[in-house]
CSV table of C-alpha atoms and ligand atoms in Angstrom, one decimal:
chain,number,residue,atom,x,y,z
A,1,MET,CA,-31.0,5.8,30.4
A,2,THR,CA,-29.4,4.1,27.4
A,3,LYS,CA,-25.8,4.8,26.7
A,4,ALA,CA,-25.0,6.8,23.6
A,5,THR,CA,-23.0,4.0,21.9
A,6,PRO,CA,-21.7,0.6,23.1
A,7,LEU,CA,-18.5,1.1,21.0
A,8,TYR,CA,-15.1,2.1,22.1
A,9,GLN,CA,-14.7,5.7,21.2
A,10,THR,CA,-11.4,5.1,19.4
A,11,TYR,CA,-12.4,6.5,16.0
A,12,ASN,CA,-13.6,9.9,14.9
A,13,ARG,CA,-16.1,8.7,12.4
A,14,ALA,CA,-17.5,10.8,9.6
A,15,PRO,CA,-21.3,11.1,9.8
A,16,LEU,CA,-21.9,8.9,6.8
A,17,ARG,CA,-23.7,5.6,6.6
A,18,PHE,CA,-23.2,3.5,3.6
A,19,GLU,CA,-25.6,0.8,2.7
A,20,ARG,CA,-24.0,-0.7,-0.4
A,21,GLY,CA,-21.2,-0.3,-2.9
A,22,GLU,CA,-21.0,-0.6,-6.7
A,23,GLY,CA,-17.6,-0.5,-8.3
A,24,VAL,CA,-16.0,2.8,-7.4
A,25,TRP,CA,-19.2,4.1,-5.8
A,26,LEU,CA,-20.6,3.9,-2.3
A,27,VAL,CA,-24.2,4.5,-1.7
A,28,THR,CA,-25.7,5.9,1.6
A,29,GLU,CA,-28.8,4.7,3.3
A,30,SER,CA,-30.6,7.7,1.8
A,31,GLY,CA,-29.3,6.8,-1.7
A,32,GLU,CA,-26.6,9.5,-2.1
A,33,ARG,CA,-23.6,8.3,-4.2
A,34,TYR,CA,-20.0,9.0,-3.2
A,35,LEU,CA,-17.0,8.4,-5.5
A,36,ASP,CA,-14.8,6.2,-3.2
A,37,PHE,CA,-11.2,7.2,-3.7
A,38,ALA,CA,-10.5,6.1,-0.1
A,39,ALA,CA,-11.3,2.4,-1.0
A,40,GLY,CA,-11.4,1.4,2.7
A,41,VAL,CA,-7.9,2.8,3.1
A,42,ALA,CA,-6.4,0.9,0.1
A,43,VAL,CA,-8.4,-2.2,0.9
A,44,ASN,CA,-11.1,-2.4,-1.8
A,45,SER,CA,-8.6,-2.9,-4.5
A,46,LEU,CA,-11.2,-4.1,-7.0
A,47,GLY,CA,-13.9,-1.7,-5.8
A,48,HIS,CA,-17.1,-2.8,-4.2
A,49,ALA,CA,-19.1,-5.9,-5.0
A,50,HIS,CA,-16.8,-7.0,-7.8
A,51,PRO,CA,-18.7,-9.9,-9.4
A,52,HIS,CA,-15.7,-12.3,-9.5
A,53,LEU,CA,-15.0,-11.7,-5.8
A,54,VAL,CA,-18.7,-12.0,-4.8
A,55,GLU,CA,-19.0,-15.3,-6.7
A,56,ALA,CA,-15.8,-16.7,-5.1
A,57,LEU,CA,-16.9,-15.9,-1.6
A,58,LYS,CA,-20.4,-17.2,-2.1
A,59,ALA,CA,-19.2,-20.4,-3.7
A,60,GLN,CA,-16.8,-21.0,-0.8
A,61,ALA,CA,-19.4,-20.0,1.8
A,62,GLU,CA,-21.6,-22.8,0.6
A,63,LYS,CA,-18.9,-25.4,1.0
A,64,LEU,CA,-16.6,-24.8,4.0
A,65,TRP,CA,-15.8,-21.8,6.2
A,66,HIS,CA,-13.2,-22.9,8.6
A,67,VAL,CA,-11.2,-25.9,9.6
A,68,SER,CA,-8.2,-24.4,11.4
A,69,ASN,CA,-4.5,-24.9,10.6
A,70,LEU,CA,-4.6,-28.4,12.0
A,71,TYR,CA,-5.4,-29.6,8.5
A,72,ASP,CA,-4.3,-28.8,5.0
A,73,VAL,CA,-6.2,-25.9,3.4
A,74,PRO,CA,-5.9,-26.3,-0.3
A,75,GLY,CA,-6.6,-22.6,-1.0
A,76,GLN,CA,-3.5,-21.7,1.0
A,77,GLU,CA,-1.3,-23.9,-1.2
A,78,THR,CA,-2.8,-22.3,-4.3
A,79,LEU,CA,-2.5,-18.7,-3.1
A,80,GLY,CA,0.9,-19.3,-1.5
A,81,ARG,CA,2.2,-20.8,-4.8
A,82,ARG,CA,0.8,-17.9,-6.8
A,83,LEU,CA,2.4,-15.4,-4.5
A,84,THR,CA,5.7,-17.1,-4.4
A,85,GLU,CA,5.7,-17.5,-8.2
A,86,ALA,CA,5.0,-13.8,-8.7
A,87,THR,CA,7.5,-12.5,-6.2
A,88,PHE,CA,11.0,-13.0,-4.6
A,89,ALA,CA,9.5,-15.2,-1.9
A,90,ASP,CA,9.7,-19.0,-1.3
A,91,ARG,CA,7.4,-19.2,1.8
A,92,VAL,CA,4.2,-17.6,2.9
A,93,PHE,CA,2.4,-17.3,6.3
A,94,PHE,CA,-1.2,-16.1,6.1
A,95,THR,CA,-2.7,-13.7,8.6
A,96,ASN,CA,-5.9,-11.7,9.0
A,97,SER,CA,-4.5,-8.2,9.1
A,98,GLY,CA,-1.5,-6.0,8.3
A,99,ALA,CA,-0.3,-5.8,11.8
A,100,GLU,CA,-0.2,-9.5,12.1
A,101,ALA,CA,1.7,-9.8,8.9
A,102,LEU,CA,4.3,-7.4,10.4
A,103,GLU,CA,4.4,-9.4,13.7
A,104,CYS,CA,5.2,-12.5,11.6
A,105,ALA,CA,7.8,-10.5,9.7
A,106,ILE,CA,9.5,-9.3,12.9
A,107,LYS,CA,9.4,-12.7,14.4
A,108,THR,CA,10.8,-14.3,11.2
A,109,ALA,CA,13.8,-11.8,11.2
A,110,ARG,CA,14.6,-12.3,14.9
A,111,ARG,CA,14.3,-16.1,14.6
A,112,TYR,CA,16.6,-16.1,11.6
A,113,HIS,CA,19.5,-14.6,13.7
A,114,PHE,CA,18.6,-16.8,16.7
A,115,THR,CA,18.8,-19.9,14.5
A,116,LYS,CA,22.2,-18.7,13.2
A,117,GLY,CA,23.5,-18.6,16.7
A,118,HIS,CA,22.9,-14.8,17.3
A,119,PRO,CA,20.0,-14.4,19.7
A,120,GLU,CA,21.5,-10.9,20.6
A,121,LYS,CA,20.6,-9.7,17.1
A,122,PHE,CA,17.0,-8.7,17.5
A,123,HIS,CA,17.0,-4.9,16.9
A,124,ILE,CA,15.2,-3.6,13.8
A,125,ILE,CA,15.9,-0.2,12.3
A,126,THR,CA,12.8,1.7,11.2
A,127,MET,CA,12.1,5.2,9.8
A,128,GLU,CA,10.3,8.2,11.3
A,129,GLY,CA,6.8,8.7,10.0
A,130,ALA,CA,6.4,4.9,9.6
A,131,PHE,CA,3.1,3.1,10.4
A,132,HIS,CA,3.2,-0.6,10.8
A,133,GLY,CA,0.0,-1.3,12.9
A,134,ARG,CA,-1.4,-1.0,16.3
A,135,THR,CA,-0.2,-4.0,18.2
A,136,ILE,CA,2.4,-3.6,21.0
A,137,ALA,CA,5.3,-4.5,18.7
A,138,THR,CA,4.1,-2.6,15.7
A,139,ILE,CA,3.5,0.7,17.6
A,140,ALA,CA,7.1,0.3,18.8
A,141,ALA,CA,8.2,-0.3,15.2
A,142,GLY,CA,6.3,2.8,14.0
A,143,GLY,CA,7.8,4.8,16.8
A,144,GLN,CA,5.1,7.5,16.8
A,145,GLU,CA,4.6,8.9,20.3
A,146,LYS,CA,0.8,9.5,19.7
A,147,TYR,CA,0.3,5.8,19.3
A,148,LEU,CA,2.7,4.7,22.1
A,149,GLU,CA,1.5,7.0,24.8
A,150,GLY,CA,-0.1,5.3,27.8
A,151,PHE,CA,0.6,1.7,26.8
A,152,GLY,CA,3.5,1.0,29.1
A,153,PRO,CA,7.1,0.8,28.1
A,154,LYS,CA,7.8,0.8,24.3
A,155,ALA,CA,8.6,-2.8,23.3
A,156,PRO,CA,12.4,-3.1,23.0
A,157,GLY,CA,14.4,-3.7,19.8
A,158,PHE,CA,13.3,-0.9,17.5
A,159,ASP,CA,15.7,1.8,16.6
A,160,GLN,CA,14.3,4.7,14.6
A,161,VAL,CA,16.2,7.0,12.2
A,162,PRO,CA,15.0,10.1,10.4
A,163,PHE,CA,13.1,9.4,7.2
A,164,GLY,CA,15.4,8.7,4.3
A,165,ASP,CA,18.6,9.3,6.3
A,166,ILE,CA,21.0,6.6,5.0
A,167,ASP,CA,23.9,7.9,7.2
A,168,ALA,CA,21.7,7.6,10.3
A,169,VAL,CA,20.9,4.0,9.2
A,170,LYS,CA,24.6,3.2,8.9
A,171,ALA,CA,25.4,4.8,12.2
A,172,THR,CA,22.6,2.9,14.0
A,173,ILE,CA,23.8,-0.5,12.9
A,174,SER,CA,25.3,-2.4,15.8
A,175,ASP,CA,26.0,-6.1,16.7
A,176,ALA,CA,22.4,-6.2,17.9
A,177,THR,CA,20.9,-5.3,14.6
A,178,ALA,CA,18.8,-7.9,12.9
A,179,ALA,CA,17.0,-6.1,10.1
A,180,ILE,CA,15.8,-2.9,8.4
A,181,LEU,CA,12.1,-2.4,8.1
A,182,VAL,CA,10.6,0.2,5.8
A,183,GLU,CA,7.5,1.0,3.7
A,184,PRO,CA,8.6,1.6,0.1
A,185,VAL,CA,5.9,4.4,0.1
A,186,GLN,CA,4.8,5.6,3.5
A,187,GLY,CA,1.0,5.7,3.6
A,188,GLU,CA,-0.1,7.1,6.9
A,189,GLY,CA,3.1,9.1,7.0
A,190,GLY,CA,1.8,11.2,4.0
A,191,ILE,CA,2.5,9.3,0.8
A,192,ARG,CA,6.3,9.6,1.2
A,193,ALA,CA,8.2,7.3,-1.2
A,194,ILE,CA,11.7,6.2,-0.4
A,195,PRO,CA,13.6,7.1,-3.6
A,196,VAL,CA,14.5,4.0,-5.7
A,197,GLU,CA,18.2,4.7,-5.3
A,198,MET,CA,17.8,4.7,-1.5
A,199,LEU,CA,15.9,1.4,-1.5
A,200,ARG,CA,18.8,-0.1,-3.5
A,201,GLU,CA,21.2,1.4,-1.0
A,202,LEU,CA,19.3,-0.2,1.9
A,203,ARG,CA,19.4,-3.5,0.1
A,204,ALA,CA,23.2,-3.2,-0.3
A,205,ILE,CA,23.6,-2.2,3.4
A,206,CYS,CA,21.6,-5.3,4.5
A,207,ASP,CA,23.8,-7.5,2.3
A,208,GLU,CA,27.0,-6.0,3.6
A,209,HIS,CA,26.0,-6.5,7.3
A,210,ASP,CA,24.0,-9.7,7.1
A,211,LEU,CA,20.8,-7.9,7.9
A,212,LEU,CA,17.4,-8.8,6.6
A,213,LEU,CA,15.5,-6.2,4.6
A,214,ILE,CA,11.8,-6.3,5.6
A,215,LEU,CA,9.4,-4.3,3.4
A,216,ASP,CA,6.0,-3.3,4.7
A,217,GLU,CA,3.9,-3.4,1.5
A,218,VAL,CA,0.6,-3.6,3.4
A,219,GLN,CA,-0.6,-0.4,1.7
A,220,SER,CA,1.7,-0.1,-1.3
A,221,GLY,CA,1.3,-3.7,-2.5
A,222,VAL,CA,-1.0,-5.7,-4.8
A,223,GLY,CA,-0.9,-3.3,-7.7
A,224,ARG,CA,-1.5,-0.1,-5.8
A,225,THR,CA,1.6,1.7,-7.3
A,226,GLY,CA,1.1,0.1,-10.8
A,227,LYS,CA,3.5,-2.8,-10.1
A,228,PHE,CA,2.5,-5.9,-8.3
A,229,PHE,CA,4.7,-4.7,-5.4
A,230,ALA,CA,6.2,-1.2,-5.1
A,231,HIS,CA,9.8,-2.4,-4.5
A,232,GLU,CA,9.7,-3.7,-8.2
A,233,TRP,CA,10.2,-0.1,-9.3
A,234,ALA,CA,13.6,-0.2,-7.6
A,235,GLY,CA,14.5,-3.6,-9.1
A,236,ILE,CA,15.4,-4.9,-5.7
A,237,THR,CA,13.9,-7.7,-3.6
A,238,PRO,CA,13.4,-7.9,0.2
A,239,ASP,CA,14.1,-10.9,2.4
A,240,ILE,CA,10.8,-10.6,4.1
A,241,MET,CA,7.6,-8.7,3.2
A,242,ALA,CA,4.3,-7.9,4.9
A,243,VAL,CA,1.2,-7.8,2.8
A,244,ALA,CA,-2.5,-7.2,3.6
A,245,LYS,CA,-5.2,-4.7,2.6
A,246,GLY,CA,-5.5,-5.0,-1.2
A,247,ILE,CA,-4.8,-8.8,-1.3
A,248,GLY,CA,-8.2,-9.4,0.4
A,249,GLY,CA,-10.2,-6.8,-1.6
A,250,GLY,CA,-12.2,-6.2,1.6
A,251,PHE,CA,-12.0,-9.6,3.2
A,252,PRO,CA,-9.6,-9.6,6.2
A,253,LEU,CA,-6.4,-11.2,4.8
A,254,GLY,CA,-2.7,-10.6,5.2
A,255,ALA,CA,0.4,-12.5,4.5
A,256,CYS,CA,4.1,-12.6,5.5
A,257,LEU,CA,6.3,-13.6,2.6
A,258,ALA,CA,10.0,-14.6,3.0
A,259,THR,CA,12.8,-16.3,1.2
A,260,GLU,CA,13.7,-19.8,2.1
A,261,GLU,CA,16.9,-18.5,3.9
A,262,ALA,CA,15.1,-15.8,5.9
A,263,SER,CA,12.4,-18.2,7.1
A,264,ILE,CA,14.8,-20.9,8.3
A,265,GLY,CA,13.9,-20.3,11.9
A,266,MET,CA,10.1,-20.6,11.5
A,267,LYS,CA,9.7,-24.3,12.4
A,268,ALA,CA,6.6,-26.1,13.6
A,269,GLY,CA,5.3,-24.4,16.8
A,270,THR,CA,7.1,-21.1,16.4
A,271,HIS,CA,4.1,-19.2,15.1
A,272,GLY,CA,0.4,-19.7,14.5
A,273,SER,CA,-3.0,-18.1,13.9
A,274,THR,CA,-6.5,-19.6,14.4
A,275,TYR,CA,-8.0,-17.9,11.4
A,276,GLY,CA,-5.0,-17.1,9.3
A,277,GLY,CA,-5.4,-18.8,5.9
A,278,ASN,CA,-9.1,-19.6,6.5
A,279,PRO,CA,-10.8,-21.0,3.4
A,280,LEU,CA,-13.1,-18.0,2.9
A,281,ALA,CA,-10.1,-15.6,2.9
A,282,MET,CA,-8.2,-17.9,0.6
A,283,ALA,CA,-11.1,-18.0,-1.9
A,284,VAL,CA,-11.2,-14.2,-2.0
A,285,GLY,CA,-7.4,-13.8,-2.1
A,286,ASN,CA,-7.2,-16.2,-5.1
A,287,ALA,CA,-10.0,-14.3,-6.8
A,288,VAL,CA,-8.2,-11.0,-6.3
A,289,LEU,CA,-5.1,-12.4,-7.9
A,290,ASP,CA,-7.2,-13.8,-10.8
A,291,VAL,CA,-7.9,-10.2,-11.7
A,292,VAL,CA,-4.7,-8.4,-10.6
A,293,LEU,CA,-2.3,-10.8,-12.2
A,294,ALA,CA,-4.3,-11.1,-15.5
A,295,ASP,CA,-2.4,-9.9,-18.5
A,296,GLY,CA,-2.7,-6.2,-19.0
A,297,PHE,CA,-4.4,-5.4,-15.7
A,298,LEU,CA,-1.4,-3.5,-14.2
A,299,ASP,CA,-0.9,-1.7,-17.5
A,300,GLN,CA,-4.4,-0.4,-17.2
A,301,VAL,CA,-3.7,0.7,-13.6
A,302,ARG,CA,-0.6,2.6,-14.8
A,303,ASP,CA,-2.6,4.2,-17.7
A,304,VAL,CA,-5.4,5.4,-15.4
A,305,ALA,CA,-2.8,6.6,-12.8
A,306,LEU,CA,-1.2,8.7,-15.5
A,307,VAL,CA,-4.5,10.4,-16.4
A,308,PHE,CA,-5.2,11.0,-12.7
A,309,ARG,CA,-1.7,12.2,-11.9
A,310,GLN,CA,-1.6,14.6,-14.8
A,311,GLY,CA,-5.0,16.0,-13.9
A,312,LEU,CA,-3.8,16.5,-10.3
A,313,ALA,CA,-0.7,18.2,-11.5
A,314,SER,CA,-2.7,20.7,-13.5
A,315,LEU,CA,-5.0,21.3,-10.6
A,316,GLN,CA,-1.9,22.1,-8.5
A,317,ASP,CA,-0.9,24.6,-11.2
A,318,ARG,CA,-4.3,26.2,-11.1
A,319,PHE,CA,-4.7,26.2,-7.4
A,320,PRO,CA,-1.2,26.8,-5.9
A,321,ASP,CA,-3.0,28.6,-3.0
A,322,VAL,CA,-4.8,25.3,-2.1
A,323,ILE,CA,-2.5,22.5,-3.3
A,324,ALA,CA,1.1,22.6,-2.3
A,325,GLU,CA,2.3,19.3,-3.8
A,326,ILE,CA,1.2,16.1,-5.5
A,327,ARG,CA,3.0,12.9,-4.4
A,328,GLY,CA,3.1,9.2,-4.9
A,329,GLU,CA,3.1,6.5,-7.5
A,330,GLY,CA,0.4,4.7,-9.5
A,331,LEU,CA,-2.9,4.9,-7.6
A,332,MET,CA,-1.3,5.7,-4.3
A,333,LEU,CA,-1.3,9.4,-4.5
A,334,GLY,CA,-1.3,12.3,-2.1
A,335,ILE,CA,-2.3,16.0,-2.2
A,336,LYS,CA,-0.3,18.0,0.3
A,337,ALA,CA,-2.6,20.9,1.2
A,338,LYS,CA,-1.6,24.5,1.7
A,339,GLY,CA,-4.2,25.1,4.4
A,340,PRO,CA,-5.3,22.4,6.8
A,341,ASN,CA,-5.7,19.1,4.9
A,342,THR,CA,-9.0,18.5,6.7
A,343,ASP,CA,-10.5,21.6,5.1
A,344,LEU,CA,-9.8,20.3,1.6
A,345,LEU,CA,-10.9,16.8,2.6
A,346,MET,CA,-14.2,18.1,3.9
A,347,ALA,CA,-14.7,20.2,0.8
A,348,MET,CA,-14.1,17.1,-1.3
A,349,ARG,CA,-16.6,15.1,0.8
A,350,ASP,CA,-19.1,17.9,0.1
A,351,GLN,CA,-18.5,17.1,-3.6
A,352,HIS,CA,-19.2,13.4,-2.8
A,353,LEU,CA,-15.6,12.4,-3.2
A,354,LEU,CA,-13.9,10.4,-0.5
A,355,GLY,CA,-10.2,10.6,0.4
A,356,VAL,CA,-8.2,9.7,3.5
A,357,PRO,CA,-6.2,12.1,5.7
A,358,ALA,CA,-2.5,11.3,6.3
A,359,GLY,CA,0.5,12.8,8.1
A,360,ASP,CA,2.4,15.8,6.8
A,361,ASN,CA,-0.8,17.6,5.9
A,362,VAL,CA,-1.6,15.2,3.1
A,363,ILE,CA,-4.9,13.8,1.7
A,364,ARG,CA,-4.4,10.3,0.3
A,365,LEU,CA,-6.2,9.4,-2.9
A,366,LEU,CA,-6.4,5.6,-3.2
A,367,PRO,CA,-8.9,4.8,-5.9
A,368,PRO,CA,-9.8,1.2,-6.5
A,369,LEU,CA,-7.5,-0.3,-9.1
A,370,VAL,CA,-10.5,-0.9,-11.4
A,371,THR,CA,-11.1,2.9,-11.7
A,372,THR,CA,-11.6,3.9,-15.3
A,373,ALA,CA,-10.1,7.0,-16.9
A,374,GLU,CA,-13.6,8.5,-17.0
A,375,GLU,CA,-14.1,7.9,-13.3
A,376,ALA,CA,-10.6,9.4,-12.6
A,377,ARG,CA,-11.7,12.5,-14.6
A,378,ASP,CA,-15.0,12.6,-12.6
A,379,GLY,CA,-12.8,12.6,-9.4
A,380,LEU,CA,-10.7,15.4,-10.8
A,381,ARG,CA,-13.7,17.6,-11.5
A,382,ARG,CA,-14.8,17.0,-7.9
A,383,ILE,CA,-11.4,18.0,-6.5
A,384,GLU,CA,-11.5,21.1,-8.7
A,385,LEU,CA,-14.8,22.1,-7.3
A,386,ALA,CA,-13.6,21.4,-3.8
A,387,ALA,CA,-10.4,23.5,-4.4
A,388,GLU,CA,-12.6,26.4,-5.6
A,389,LYS,CA,-14.7,26.2,-2.4
A,390,VAL,CA,-11.5,26.2,-0.2
A,391,ARG,CA,-10.3,29.2,-2.2
A,392,GLU,CA,-13.6,31.1,-1.8
A,393,LYS,CA,-13.6,30.4,1.9
A,394,ALA,CA,-10.1,31.7,2.3
A,395,ALA,CA,-11.0,34.8,0.3
A,396,ALA,CA,-14.1,35.4,2.5
A,397,ILE,CA,-12.0,35.2,5.7
A,398,ALA,CA,-9.1,37.5,4.3
B,1,LIG,C1,1.9,0.3,5.8
B,1,LIG,C2,1.0,-0.3,6.8
B,1,LIG,N1,1.4,-1.3,7.6
B,1,LIG,C3,0.6,-1.9,8.5
B,1,LIG,C4,-0.7,-1.5,8.7
B,1,LIG,C5,-1.6,-2.2,9.7
B,1,LIG,O1,-2.5,-3.0,9.0
B,1,LIG,P1,-3.8,-3.4,9.8
B,1,LIG,O2,-4.6,-2.2,10.2
B,1,LIG,O3,-4.5,-4.3,8.9
B,1,LIG,O4,-3.4,-4.2,11.0
B,1,LIG,C6,-1.2,-0.5,7.9
B,1,LIG,C7,-2.6,0.0,8.0
B,1,LIG,O5,-3.0,1.0,7.7
B,1,LIG,C8,-0.3,0.1,6.9
B,1,LIG,O6,-0.8,1.1,6.1
């Protein structure tokens, strides 16, 4: 007898099989088209099969795939320089995923204090509802019991405070504290933004106590909120930042960015990755930045986001029994449902619109950054139809 599937059963997958993608659309094996406002969970920043990305990957694939970090990889220098020129950072370490970018960020912060003669400073303060990845350290940083259970003792050195509780942050700081780590906008946690004043306060607290501010912009970065990085809305800069998802547009790519000062401990031999910064990933990352950093691109993202956001707000007015709240910034938006979020999500899927479930009964809407106003309105019509169905179903039960 053959086994049902050879795969780990770690995912509850939707019964959909996509064969190809075209811009904001995904097409199933049977030719049905879905408007993809999940974008691979904020990964397909430029939609599917973007010609510039396809061309960059093809051209690199014909030249060189991999050489390891034993040699110079020119694409790393180029992408690194572009990232440092466009941000607060002086140094970049390339990874293959978000969790690895966070691992690098955590190591960088601990090593900073170690190098300054304070090896005892290795604790990092994080916030409830956070999601930083699925490695042993990042599940400890995220602090969510559902991800920690059964994997042995929680890795030491992560102190969690209630979301947005500045007094708790202050009370938790001790001689062992190295850094504060937050997502400017929690993604998995339910599109919960840290208010800009609070981000500024966290910056000030870090300065006062010689702590490093680490931002996890894995989901909120690379144009997602209408700025290159979400922290720009607050006018502050971190010391260290984790980036992934959108930077690769679908190719596995992440990066840890840091100031010269914060990265002082990361000398030769302290960290490494076989694939990180691989020529294929660098070709795609550079191609993504060609588009995202082009004049006017982020203005367009903000314009479309406004159309979408206003449309969602008016749907909330019309369906207060279905939609409790609209949250988020730019094209990182959330609908907090009145009933179970999965009911609305399923109803949206029935209308061939894809979103992503999140904590706090929220549905994330993360359209590709290339979504046009017309495509946003198409999405709104589908959400409207889905909300009508949810309402009808509730009325039928009552
Ligand atoms: C904010 C944030 N940090 C880290 C991660 C982990 O990234 P990856 O799944 O690429 O390891 C995610 C993934 O969803 C994320 O949203």
